[in-house]
Amino acid sequence: DTAVSQTPKYLVTQMGNDKSIKCEQNLGHDTMYWYKQDSKKFLKIMFSYNNKELIINETVPNRFSPKSPDKAHLNLHINSLELGDSAVYFCASSQESVGGYGNSPLHFGNGTRLTVT
Amino acid sequence: AQSVTQLGSHVSVSEGALVLLRCNYSSSVPPYLFWYVQYPNQGLQLLLKYTSAATLVKGINGFEAEFKKSETSFHLTKPSAHMSDAAEYFCAVSRFYSGGGADGLTFGKGTHLIIQP
């Protein structure tokens, strides 16, 4: 029983294409996130969603659009892919709502390695 | 704003030796701190967390960390390294947005732990 699952695990595509990454959590959490990990392993938050509502968009280009059909799913759609989008994208969830105390950990999926050629 | 600094992008220890990974934090509010481990091609797994209870926190796989407010540190230790400990380790602090509530984690740049046989 994978708590946070992402598909696909690997995604290779050409510049200019549009692609999506799917994320599902079965932990019953209200809050989900997208993080980007670059080639130097640096992790940066992209989006946070609280019960299907976008809370924070951390200066991410509007080519990236998260979609949350229900609180267990948070998909990431990327338009007009660029070389610089190549990275590992992680979905995460938390039992704590945005605006809470901050003492709950994040639970991460195994990541999607996106390669843009 | 909250931030963490991990000293040493790479740490190498012999099998059986003490592991010490350093993390210093900066926070305008009492911090909640976390250590995560990332094995190759996997997601991040929670090792332990500090949420203002005991200052010495024990985690999984024999790791522990001590919160020292006077030094603004949260270093991770393990008495005896094992080959299976080779991985990337991340220190993280809860982030708080301008409205005052928590929203996800801010990560350090990671420390790559190498275990020499």
Short mmCIF file of C-alpha atoms in Angstrom, two decimals:
data_model
loop_
_atom_site.label_atom_id
_atom_site.label_comp_id
_atom_site.label_asym_id
_atom_site.label_seq_id
_atom_site.Cartn_x
_atom_site.Cartn_y
_atom_site.Cartn_z
CA ASP A 1 0.00 0.00 0.00
CA THR A 2 1.93 3.01 -1.28
CA ALA A 3 0.95 6.09 0.72
CA VAL A 4 1.86 8.68 -1.94
CA SER A 5 2.17 7.40 -5.48
CA GLN A 6 3.25 9.24 -8.61
CA THR A 7 3.07 8.26 -12.24
CA PRO A 8 5.03 8.04 -14.40
CA LYS A 9 8.34 7.37 -12.70
CA TYR A 10 10.28 8.48 -15.79
CA LEU A 11 9.18 10.92 -18.45
CA VAL A 12 11.28 11.75 -21.50
CA THR A 13 9.92 14.27 -23.94
CA GLN A 14 10.91 16.97 -26.40
CA MET A 15 10.90 20.72 -25.97
CA GLY A 16 7.58 22.33 -26.66
CA ASN A 17 5.48 19.33 -25.67
CA ASP A 18 2.81 19.27 -22.96
CA LYS A 19 2.92 16.61 -20.28
CA SER A 20 1.22 15.66 -17.02
CA ILE A 21 2.34 13.96 -13.84
CA LYS A 22 -0.23 12.31 -11.61
CA CYS A 23 -0.17 12.03 -7.84
CA GLU A 24 -2.43 10.19 -5.45
CA GLN A 25 -2.32 9.80 -1.68
CA ASN A 26 -4.27 7.30 0.39
CA LEU A 27 -3.42 8.80 3.77
CA GLY A 28 -6.55 10.90 4.07
CA HIS A 29 -4.50 14.09 4.20
CA ASP A 30 -6.01 17.46 3.35
CA THR A 31 -2.83 19.10 2.10
CA MET A 32 -0.67 18.20 -0.90
CA TYR A 33 2.44 19.73 -2.40
CA TRP A 34 4.63 19.69 -5.45
CA TYR A 35 8.38 20.05 -5.02
CA LYS A 36 11.07 20.29 -7.68
CA GLN A 37 14.52 18.74 -7.13
CA ASP A 38 17.20 20.03 -9.45
CA SER A 39 20.36 18.30 -10.64
CA LYS A 40 22.19 19.42 -7.48
CA LYS A 41 19.53 17.76 -5.32
CA PHE A 42 18.12 21.10 -4.15
CA LEU A 43 14.43 20.83 -3.23
CA LYS A 44 12.12 23.76 -3.79
CA ILE A 45 8.42 24.02 -3.14
CA MET A 46 6.29 24.79 -6.17
CA PHE A 47 2.68 24.55 -5.05
CA SER A 48 0.64 23.73 -2.01
CA TYR A 49 -2.98 22.67 -2.09
CA ASN A 50 -5.30 22.52 0.89
CA ASN A 51 -8.47 20.49 0.34
CA LYS A 52 -8.47 21.13 -3.41
CA GLU A 53 -7.70 24.82 -3.09
CA LEU A 54 -4.43 26.35 -4.29
CA ILE A 55 -2.78 28.12 -1.40
CA ILE A 56 0.71 29.00 -2.47
CA ASN A 57 2.31 29.30 -5.90
CA GLU A 58 5.99 29.89 -5.37
CA THR A 59 6.86 32.06 -8.37
CA VAL A 60 6.46 29.16 -10.72
CA PRO A 61 6.00 29.93 -14.43
CA ASN A 62 2.36 29.75 -15.45
CA ARG A 63 3.28 26.96 -17.85
CA PHE A 64 2.93 24.80 -14.74
CA SER A 65 -0.64 24.24 -13.66
CA PRO A 66 -1.66 22.00 -10.76
CA LYS A 67 -5.08 20.41 -10.82
CA SER A 68 -6.79 18.78 -7.87
CA PRO A 69 -9.96 16.86 -8.79
CA ASP A 70 -10.37 15.76 -5.17
CA LYS A 71 -8.32 15.99 -2.02
CA ALA A 72 -6.59 12.66 -2.67
CA HIS A 73 -5.21 13.70 -6.06
CA LEU A 74 -2.95 16.51 -7.19
CA ASN A 75 -1.79 16.41 -10.78
CA LEU A 76 0.82 18.64 -12.40
CA HIS A 77 0.40 19.73 -15.99
CA ILE A 78 3.27 21.38 -17.81
CA ASN A 79 2.84 23.23 -21.10
CA SER A 80 5.51 24.07 -23.67
CA LEU A 81 8.26 22.16 -21.92
CA GLU A 82 11.71 23.72 -21.82
CA LEU A 83 15.15 22.23 -21.28
CA GLY A 84 15.33 23.86 -17.85
CA ASP A 85 12.28 21.94 -16.71
CA SER A 86 14.37 18.77 -16.56
CA ALA A 87 14.35 17.72 -12.90
CA VAL A 88 12.78 15.29 -10.46
CA TYR A 89 9.31 16.33 -9.36
CA PHE A 90 8.01 15.14 -6.00
CA CYS A 91 4.49 15.06 -4.75
CA ALA A 92 3.98 15.16 -0.98
CA SER A 93 1.11 15.26 1.47
CA SER A 94 0.62 16.35 5.07
CA GLN A 95 -2.06 15.69 7.64
CA GLU A 96 -1.75 19.30 8.70
CA SER A 97 -3.75 21.97 6.97
CA VAL A 98 -2.03 25.01 5.57
CA GLY A 99 -2.06 27.62 8.29
CA GLY A 100 -1.49 25.09 11.03
CA TYR A 101 1.32 24.85 13.55
CA GLY A 102 3.89 23.28 11.23
CA ASN A 103 4.72 20.27 13.37
CA SER A 104 3.57 17.56 10.95
CA PRO A 105 5.99 15.96 8.51
CA LEU A 106 5.51 15.65 4.79
CA HIS A 107 5.07 12.25 3.17
CA PHE A 108 6.74 12.03 -0.23
CA GLY A 109 6.13 10.02 -3.34
CA ASN A 110 9.04 8.38 -5.15
CA GLY A 111 9.34 11.16 -7.68
CA THR A 112 9.02 11.59 -11.43
CA ARG A 113 12.25 12.15 -13.34
CA LEU A 114 11.46 14.49 -16.22
CA THR A 115 13.97 14.78 -19.03
CA VAL A 116 13.38 17.36 -21.75
CA THR A 117 15.46 16.95 -24.91
CA ALA B 1 11.72 33.61 6.82
CA GLN B 2 12.90 30.20 7.92
CA SER B 3 16.00 28.53 6.50
CA VAL B 4 18.44 25.73 7.19
CA THR B 5 22.09 25.39 6.32
CA GLN B 6 23.79 22.04 6.04
CA LEU B 7 27.54 22.19 6.42
CA GLY B 8 29.35 19.86 4.07
CA SER B 9 27.81 18.72 0.83
CA HIS B 10 29.70 15.43 1.16
CA VAL B 11 30.67 13.55 4.32
CA SER B 12 32.74 10.37 4.24
CA VAL B 13 33.07 8.01 7.21
CA SER B 14 34.35 4.50 7.70
CA GLU B 15 31.95 1.67 8.39
CA GLY B 16 31.49 1.44 12.16
CA ALA B 17 32.53 5.05 12.76
CA LEU B 18 30.43 7.88 14.15
CA VAL B 19 28.21 9.72 11.70
CA LEU B 20 27.74 13.46 12.26
CA LEU B 21 25.75 15.55 9.80
CA ARG B 22 25.44 19.22 10.62
CA CYS B 23 22.39 21.43 10.31
CA ASN B 24 21.93 25.00 11.50
CA TYR B 25 18.63 26.79 11.28
CA SER B 26 17.35 30.32 11.14
CA SER B 27 13.81 31.03 12.24
CA SER B 28 11.89 34.03 13.56
CA VAL B 29 9.54 31.69 15.42
CA PRO B 30 10.22 28.55 17.49
CA PRO B 31 11.20 26.07 14.81
CA TYR B 32 9.94 22.64 13.95
CA LEU B 33 12.81 20.67 12.43
CA PHE B 34 13.03 17.47 10.46
CA TRP B 35 15.63 15.14 9.00
CA TYR B 36 14.89 13.17 5.86
CA VAL B 37 16.90 10.53 4.00
CA GLN B 38 16.81 9.95 0.26
CA TYR B 39 18.16 6.73 -1.22
CA PRO B 40 19.03 6.69 -4.93
CA ASN B 41 16.01 6.98 -7.20
CA GLN B 42 13.63 7.12 -4.28
CA GLY B 43 11.56 9.70 -2.46
CA LEU B 44 12.33 11.29 0.88
CA GLN B 45 11.78 9.28 4.02
CA LEU B 46 11.34 10.86 7.42
CA LEU B 47 14.14 9.97 9.86
CA LEU B 48 13.03 12.07 12.83
CA LYS B 49 11.42 15.34 13.85
CA TYR B 50 11.74 17.93 16.58
CA THR B 51 8.47 19.53 17.64
CA SER B 52 9.43 21.22 20.93
CA ALA B 53 9.06 18.22 23.24
CA ALA B 54 12.37 16.51 24.08
CA THR B 55 15.50 18.20 22.74
CA LEU B 56 17.12 14.82 22.01
CA VAL B 57 15.10 13.10 19.36
CA LYS B 58 15.48 9.47 18.36
CA GLY B 59 14.58 8.33 14.90
CA ILE B 60 14.64 5.29 12.70
CA ASN B 61 17.69 3.25 11.74
CA GLY B 62 19.61 4.24 14.89
CA PHE B 63 19.77 7.96 14.09
CA GLU B 64 19.21 10.71 16.60
CA ALA B 65 19.44 14.50 16.65
CA GLU B 66 19.77 17.09 19.36
CA PHE B 67 18.08 20.47 19.24
CA LYS B 68 20.32 23.20 20.68
CA LYS B 69 18.63 26.57 20.73
CA SER B 70 21.75 28.42 21.89
CA GLU B 71 23.64 27.15 18.86
CA THR B 72 20.63 27.17 16.49
CA SER B 73 21.62 23.65 15.54
CA PHE B 74 19.97 20.31 14.92
CA HIS B 75 22.81 17.94 14.07
CA LEU B 76 22.14 14.34 13.10
CA THR B 77 24.24 11.53 14.57
CA LYS B 78 24.56 7.78 14.50
CA PRO B 79 27.08 5.96 16.71
CA SER B 80 28.13 3.36 14.17
CA ALA B 81 27.81 3.76 10.41
CA HIS B 82 26.58 0.93 8.24
CA MET B 83 27.05 0.54 4.52
CA SER B 84 23.28 0.83 4.07
CA ASP B 85 23.39 4.38 5.50
CA ALA B 86 24.94 5.70 2.28
CA ALA B 87 22.38 8.19 0.97
CA GLU B 88 21.49 11.87 0.72
CA TYR B 89 20.34 13.50 3.96
CA PHE B 90 18.21 16.61 4.18
CA CYS B 91 17.50 18.88 7.11
CA ALA B 92 14.24 20.83 6.89
CA VAL B 93 12.34 23.47 8.83
CA SER B 94 8.65 24.29 8.77
CA ARG B 95 7.94 27.35 6.68
CA PHE B 96 5.45 30.00 7.69
CA TYR B 97 3.85 32.38 5.25
CA SER B 98 3.20 36.04 5.92
CA GLY B 99 -0.26 35.36 7.32
CA GLY B 100 1.36 33.37 10.10
CA GLY B 101 0.34 29.81 9.36
CA ALA B 102 2.54 26.91 8.37
CA ASP B 103 2.89 25.79 4.79
CA GLY B 104 5.20 22.91 4.02
CA LEU B 105 8.92 22.65 4.62
CA THR B 106 12.06 24.49 3.54
CA PHE B 107 14.96 22.14 2.89
CA GLY B 108 18.68 22.46 3.20
CA LYS B 109 20.87 21.63 0.22
CA GLY B 110 21.52 18.12 1.43
CA THR B 111 24.57 16.15 2.56
CA HIS B 112 25.73 13.12 0.65
CA LEU B 113 26.91 10.48 3.12
CA ILE B 114 29.57 8.10 1.87
CA ILE B 115 30.47 4.99 3.85
CA GLN B 116 33.96 3.60 3.34
CA PRO B 117 34.35 -0.16 3.87
#
